[in-house]
Amino acid sequence: MDILNSAVENLVNGTNTLFILLGAIMVLFMHAGFAFLEVGTVRHKNQVNALVKIITDFGISTIAYFFIGYWVAYGSSFFSSASELTANNGYDLVKFFFLLTFAAAIPAIVSGGIAERARFNPFLVASFFIVALVYPFFEGLIWNGNFGYQAWLADTFGAPFHDFAGSIVVHAVGGWIAFAAIYVLGSRYGRFRNGRLVAFAPSNIPFLALGAWILTVGWFGFNVMSAQTIEAISGLVAVNSLMAMVGGTLLALVVGKNDPGFIHNGPLAGLVAVCAGSDLMHPIGALITGAIAGGLFVYIFTWAQNNLTKFDDVLGVWPLHGLCGLWGGIAAGIFGLESLGGLGGVSFMAQLIGSLAGIAVALIGGFIVYGLVNKISPLRLSQEEEYNGADLSIHKIGATSMDD
């Protein structure tokens, strides 16, 4: 019997390790989606820079999270023997890998907002401190119960803050950190002339669409595999993700008046919003949540581009991740209620306060990090370097031979 129990335990541990490893690989592949979404949106002279930023930021994020960030969030480190680290088929190591892919999404989100005019090395330095300190501080508050924050919310409002897959922890935090970076960086030269907006057209709609599709498919690993074990997996998460994606797409189609950029960002807006409550909502609630997010993205992105002359968010990462993520955190406290078809166990006030806390941490941390880095080493390319493009100015090579 002991042999049988041991065999079953080994099988469960191995299956859980494989499960979360597949999730980590799917979310890792989403970074290719970030890259191609940016490549397709920026002007041709900045495509190489977009590709290089995403993969290099992932490398920096790995070092920051492995040595500092994971310890800040969970109080665990990897300074033990390999034999200890491989206990339970190395599940803890693969869990780190999975959560790392979430952490590394923060610089990838920021990258889209500050595209076309940012210096390379200062932003890598900033990415290190964001992933080492700012992001894991809030991650630990919510997903590890650090400093008694979740217990306080539960005692005060009857339920802790619920964020199953990161509408607030990942997306809103990333979007509002990006807000700080974009504000500190300033607008691209020539974006407004004589008080009128000059539209910089995307360089490659097929690449933009490819990036959106990669992100959309990977999101089912992002959301579903946030269960982290086989026994906790739920088909409800998968179908809610699907419905939110569809809702975001269709409303972006209508509100965005057939614009392909809006249409391909619509599903991403819906998926950002449903992360928090994807394990609680009824599919119809998820559809409504995604649809509102799709319309919110189109409306706020259009308004910001036309009215905020000093706030130049190239890919619209603040409305997409920051605002749609905020809506998702709040929506979990609405459509997660049993009275609206959800599974319950949530409090609207806890969701509201927890969501606002994430924004506060992101803004304070973002302005501190980018402000300090900017004082030590300016974040902006010179006007001439920006005119020539980040590809030639930073990497000394263009995306195609025509740029040589």
Coordinates of N, CA, C and O in Angstrom, one line a residue, residues 218-316:
G218 N -2.1 32.4 -26.3 CA -1.4 32.2 -25.1 C -2.1 32.5 -23.8 O -1.9 32.0 -22.7
W219 N -3.1 33.4 -24.0 CA -3.9 33.9 -22.8 C -4.7 32.7 -22.1 O -5.0 32.7 -20.9
F220 N -4.9 31.7 -22.9 CA -5.6 30.5 -22.3 C -4.7 29.7 -21.4 O -5.2 29.0 -20.5
G221 N -3.4 29.9 -21.6 CA -2.4 29.4 -20.6 C -2.3 30.3 -19.4 O -2.2 29.9 -18.3
F222 N -2.3 31.6 -19.7 CA -2.3 32.6 -18.7 C -3.4 32.5 -17.7 O -3.2 32.5 -16.5
N223 N -4.6 32.3 -18.2 CA -5.8 32.3 -17.3 C -6.0 30.8 -16.8 O -6.1 30.6 -15.6
V224 N -6.2 29.9 -17.7 CA -6.6 28.5 -17.2 C -5.5 27.9 -16.3 O -5.9 27.4 -15.2
M225 N -4.3 28.1 -16.6 CA -3.2 27.4 -15.8 C -2.8 28.2 -14.6 O -1.9 27.8 -13.9
S226 N -3.5 29.4 -14.4 CA -3.3 30.1 -13.1 C -3.8 29.2 -12.0 O -3.6 29.5 -10.8
A227 N -4.6 28.2 -12.3 CA -5.0 27.2 -11.2 C -3.8 26.6 -10.6 O -3.8 26.2 -9.4
Q228 N -2.7 26.4 -11.3 CA -1.4 25.9 -10.9 C -1.4 24.4 -10.5 O -0.3 23.8 -10.3
T229 N -2.5 23.7 -10.4 CA -2.5 22.3 -10.3 C -3.7 21.7 -11.1 O -4.6 22.4 -11.4
I230 N -3.5 20.4 -11.4 CA -4.5 19.7 -12.2 C -5.9 19.7 -11.5 O -6.9 19.9 -12.1
E231 N -5.9 19.4 -10.2 CA -7.1 19.3 -9.5 C -7.9 20.6 -9.4 O -9.1 20.6 -9.2
A232 N -7.2 21.7 -9.6 CA -7.9 23.0 -9.5 C -8.3 23.6 -10.8 O -9.0 24.6 -10.9
I233 N -8.0 22.9 -11.9 CA -8.4 23.4 -13.2 C -9.9 23.5 -13.4 O -10.6 22.6 -12.9
S234 N -10.3 24.5 -14.1 CA -11.7 24.7 -14.3 C -12.0 25.1 -15.8 O -11.5 26.0 -16.3
G235 N -13.0 24.4 -16.4 CA -13.4 24.7 -17.7 C -14.1 26.0 -17.7 O -14.2 26.7 -18.8
L236 N -14.7 26.5 -16.6 CA -15.3 27.8 -16.5 C -14.3 28.9 -16.9 O -14.7 29.9 -17.6
V237 N -13.1 28.8 -16.4 CA -12.1 29.8 -16.8 C -11.9 29.9 -18.3 O -11.8 31.0 -18.8
A238 N -11.8 28.7 -18.9 CA -11.6 28.7 -20.3 C -12.7 29.3 -21.1 O -12.5 30.2 -22.0
V239 N -13.9 29.0 -20.8 CA -15.1 29.5 -21.5 C -15.3 31.0 -21.2 O -15.6 31.8 -22.1
N240 N -15.0 31.4 -20.0 CA -15.2 32.8 -19.6 C -14.1 33.6 -20.4 O -14.4 34.8 -20.8
S241 N -12.9 33.1 -20.5 CA -11.9 33.8 -21.3 C -12.3 33.9 -22.8 O -12.1 34.9 -23.4
L242 N -12.9 32.8 -23.3 CA -13.4 32.9 -24.7 C -14.5 33.9 -24.8 O -14.4 34.7 -25.8
M243 N -15.4 34.0 -23.9 CA -16.6 34.9 -24.1 C -16.1 36.3 -23.9 O -16.6 37.2 -24.6
A244 N -15.2 36.6 -23.0 CA -14.6 37.9 -22.8 C -13.9 38.4 -24.1 O -14.0 39.5 -24.5
M245 N -13.1 37.5 -24.6 CA -12.4 37.7 -25.9 C -13.3 38.1 -27.0 O -13.1 39.1 -27.7
V246 N -14.4 37.4 -27.2 CA -15.4 37.6 -28.2 C -16.1 39.0 -27.9 O -16.3 39.8 -28.9
G247 N -16.5 39.2 -26.7 CA -17.1 40.5 -26.4 C -16.3 41.7 -26.7 O -16.7 42.7 -27.3
G248 N -15.0 41.6 -26.3 CA -14.1 42.7 -26.6 C -13.9 42.9 -28.1 O -13.8 44.0 -28.6
T249 N -13.8 41.8 -28.8 CA -13.6 41.9 -30.3 C -14.8 42.6 -30.9 O -14.6 43.5 -31.8
L250 N -16.0 42.2 -30.6 CA -17.2 42.6 -31.3 C -17.5 44.1 -31.0 O -17.9 44.9 -31.9
L251 N -17.3 44.5 -29.7 CA -17.6 45.9 -29.4 C -16.5 46.8 -30.0 O -16.8 47.9 -30.4
A252 N -15.3 46.3 -30.0 CA -14.2 47.1 -30.6 C -14.5 47.3 -32.1 O -14.2 48.3 -32.7
L253 N -15.1 46.3 -32.7 CA -15.4 46.3 -34.1 C -16.4 47.4 -34.4 O -16.3 48.2 -35.3
V254 N -17.4 47.5 -33.5 CA -18.5 48.5 -33.7 C -18.0 49.9 -33.3 O -18.1 50.8 -34.1
V255 N -17.4 50.0 -32.1 CA -17.0 51.4 -31.7 C -15.8 51.9 -32.5 O -15.7 53.1 -32.8
G256 N -15.0 51.0 -32.9 CA -13.8 51.3 -33.6 C -14.0 51.5 -35.1 O -13.1 51.8 -35.9
K257 N -15.2 51.3 -35.6 CA -15.6 51.6 -37.0 C -14.7 50.8 -38.0 O -14.2 51.4 -38.9
N258 N -14.6 49.5 -37.7 CA -13.8 48.6 -38.6 C -12.3 48.8 -38.7 O -11.7 48.2 -39.5
D259 N -11.8 49.6 -37.8 CA -10.3 49.9 -37.8 C -9.6 48.6 -37.3 O -9.9 48.0 -36.3
P260 N -8.7 48.1 -38.1 CA -8.1 46.8 -37.8 C -7.2 46.8 -36.5 O -7.1 45.8 -35.8
G261 N -6.6 48.0 -36.2 CA -5.9 48.1 -35.0 C -6.8 47.9 -33.8 O -6.4 47.2 -32.8
F262 N -7.9 48.6 -33.8 CA -8.9 48.5 -32.7 C -9.4 47.0 -32.6 O -9.6 46.5 -31.5
I263 N -9.8 46.5 -33.8 CA -10.4 45.1 -33.8 C -9.4 44.1 -33.2 O -9.9 43.2 -32.4
H264 N -8.1 44.2 -33.5 CA -7.2 43.2 -32.9 C -6.8 43.5 -31.5 O -6.3 42.6 -30.8
N265 N -7.0 44.7 -31.0 CA -6.8 45.0 -29.6 C -8.0 44.7 -28.8 O -7.9 44.5 -27.6
G266 N -9.2 44.6 -29.4 CA -10.4 44.3 -28.7 C -10.4 43.0 -27.9 O -10.7 43.0 -26.7
P267 N -10.0 41.9 -28.5 CA -9.9 40.7 -27.7 C -8.9 40.7 -26.6 O -9.2 40.2 -25.5
L268 N -7.8 41.5 -26.8 CA -6.9 41.6 -25.7 C -7.5 42.4 -24.5 O -7.3 42.1 -23.4
A269 N -8.3 43.5 -24.8 CA -8.9 44.2 -23.8 C -9.9 43.3 -23.0 O -9.9 43.4 -21.8
G270 N -10.6 42.5 -23.7 CA -11.6 41.6 -23.0 C -10.9 40.6 -22.2 O -11.3 40.3 -21.0
L271 N -9.7 40.1 -22.6 CA -9.0 39.1 -21.9 C -8.3 39.7 -20.7 O -8.2 39.1 -19.6
V272 N -7.8 40.9 -20.8 CA -7.3 41.6 -19.6 C -8.3 41.8 -18.5 O -8.1 41.5 -17.4
A273 N -9.5 42.2 -18.9 CA -10.6 42.4 -18.0 C -11.1 41.2 -17.3 O -11.5 41.2 -16.1
V274 N -11.1 40.1 -18.0 CA -11.7 38.9 -17.4 C -10.7 38.1 -16.5 O -11.2 37.2 -15.7
C275 N -9.5 38.4 -16.5 CA -8.5 37.7 -15.7 C -8.9 37.5 -14.2 O -8.9 36.4 -13.7
A276 N -9.3 38.6 -13.6 CA -9.6 38.6 -12.2 C -10.7 37.7 -11.8 O -10.6 36.9 -10.8
G277 N -11.8 37.7 -12.5 CA -13.0 37.0 -12.1 C -13.3 35.8 -13.1 O -14.4 35.3 -13.0
S278 N -12.3 35.3 -13.8 CA -12.6 34.3 -14.8 C -13.0 33.0 -14.2 O -13.6 32.1 -14.8
D279 N -12.6 32.8 -12.9 CA -13.0 31.5 -12.2 C -14.3 31.7 -11.4 O -14.7 30.7 -10.8
L280 N -14.9 32.8 -11.5 CA -16.1 33.1 -10.7 C -17.4 33.4 -11.5 O -18.5 33.1 -11.2
M281 N -17.1 34.1 -12.6 CA -18.3 34.7 -13.4 C -19.0 33.6 -14.2 O -18.5 32.6 -14.5
H282 N -20.3 34.0 -14.4 CA -21.1 33.2 -15.4 C -20.6 33.7 -16.8 O -20.1 34.8 -17.0
P283 N -20.6 32.8 -17.8 CA -20.1 33.2 -19.1 C -20.8 34.4 -19.7 O -20.1 35.2 -20.4
I284 N -22.0 34.7 -19.4 CA -22.7 35.9 -19.9 C -22.1 37.1 -19.2 O -21.9 38.2 -19.8
G285 N -21.8 37.0 -17.9 CA -21.1 38.1 -17.2 C -19.7 38.3 -17.8 O -19.3 39.5 -17.9
A286 N -19.0 37.3 -18.2 CA -17.7 37.4 -18.8 C -17.8 38.1 -20.2 O -17.0 38.9 -20.6
L287 N -18.9 37.8 -20.9 CA -19.1 38.4 -22.2 C -19.3 39.9 -22.1 O -18.8 40.7 -22.8
I288 N -20.1 40.3 -21.1 CA -20.4 41.7 -20.8 C -19.1 42.4 -20.3 O -18.8 43.5 -20.8
T289 N -18.4 41.7 -19.5 CA -17.1 42.3 -19.0 C -16.2 42.6 -20.1 O -15.6 43.7 -20.2
G290 N -16.0 41.6 -21.0 CA -15.1 41.8 -22.2 C -15.6 42.9 -23.1 O -14.8 43.6 -23.7
A291 N -16.9 42.9 -23.4 CA -17.5 43.9 -24.3 C -17.2 45.3 -23.8 O -16.8 46.2 -24.5
I292 N -17.5 45.5 -22.5 CA -17.2 46.9 -21.9 C -15.8 47.2 -22.0 O -15.4 48.4 -22.4
A293 N -14.9 46.3 -21.8 CA -13.4 46.5 -21.9 C -13.1 46.9 -23.4 O -12.3 47.8 -23.6
G294 N -13.6 46.2 -24.3 CA -13.3 46.5 -25.7 C -13.8 47.9 -26.1 O -13.0 48.7 -26.8
G295 N -14.9 48.4 -25.7 CA -15.4 49.7 -25.9 C -14.6 50.7 -25.2 O -14.3 51.8 -25.7
L296 N -14.2 50.4 -23.9 CA -13.4 51.3 -23.1 C -12.1 51.6 -23.7 O -11.6 52.7 -23.8
F297 N -11.4 50.5 -24.2 CA -10.1 50.7 -24.9 C -10.2 51.7 -26.1 O -9.4 52.6 -26.2
V298 N -11.2 51.4 -27.0 CA -11.3 52.2 -28.2 C -11.5 53.7 -27.8 O -10.9 54.6 -28.3
Y299 N -12.5 53.9 -26.9 CA -12.9 55.3 -26.5 C -11.7 56.0 -25.9 O -11.4 57.2 -26.3
I300 N -11.1 55.4 -24.9 CA -10.1 56.1 -24.1 C -8.8 56.3 -24.9 O -8.2 57.4 -24.9
F301 N -8.5 55.3 -25.7 CA -7.3 55.5 -26.6 C -7.5 56.6 -27.5 O -6.6 57.4 -27.7
T302 N -8.6 56.7 -28.2 CA -8.9 57.8 -29.1 C -8.9 59.1 -28.4 O -8.3 60.1 -29.0
W303 N -9.5 59.2 -27.3 CA -9.6 60.5 -26.6 C -8.2 60.9 -26.2 O -7.8 62.1 -26.3
A304 N -7.4 60.0 -25.6 CA -6.0 60.3 -25.1 C -5.1 60.8 -26.3 O -4.4 61.8 -26.2
Q305 N -5.2 60.1 -27.4 CA -4.4 60.4 -28.6 C -4.7 61.8 -29.1 O -3.9 62.6 -29.6
N306 N -6.0 62.2 -29.0 CA -6.4 63.5 -29.6 C -6.3 64.7 -28.6 O -6.3 65.8 -29.0
N307 N -6.2 64.4 -27.3 CA -6.3 65.5 -26.3 C -5.1 65.6 -25.4 O -4.9 66.7 -24.9
L308 N -4.4 64.6 -25.2 CA -3.2 64.6 -24.3 C -1.9 64.8 -25.1 O -1.3 63.9 -25.5
T309 N -1.6 66.1 -25.3 CA -0.4 66.4 -26.2 C 0.9 65.9 -25.6 O 1.8 65.7 -26.4
K310 N 1.0 65.8 -24.3 CA 2.3 65.4 -23.7 C 2.3 63.9 -23.3 O 3.3 63.5 -22.8
F311 N 1.2 63.2 -23.5 CA 1.1 61.8 -23.1 C 1.0 61.0 -24.3 O -0.1 60.9 -25.0
D312 N 2.1 60.4 -24.8 CA 2.1 59.7 -26.1 C 2.3 58.2 -25.8 O 3.4 57.7 -25.7
D313 N 1.2 57.5 -25.8 CA 1.1 56.1 -25.5 C 1.0 55.3 -26.9 O -0.1 55.2 -27.4
V314 N 2.1 54.9 -27.4 CA 2.1 54.4 -28.8 C 1.2 53.2 -29.1 O 0.4 53.2 -30.0
L315 N 1.2 52.2 -28.2 CA 0.3 51.0 -28.4 C -1.0 51.1 -27.6 O -1.8 50.2 -27.7
G316 N -1.1 52.2 -26.8 CA -2.3 52.3 -26.0 C -2.3 51.3 -24.8 O -3.3 50.8 -24.4

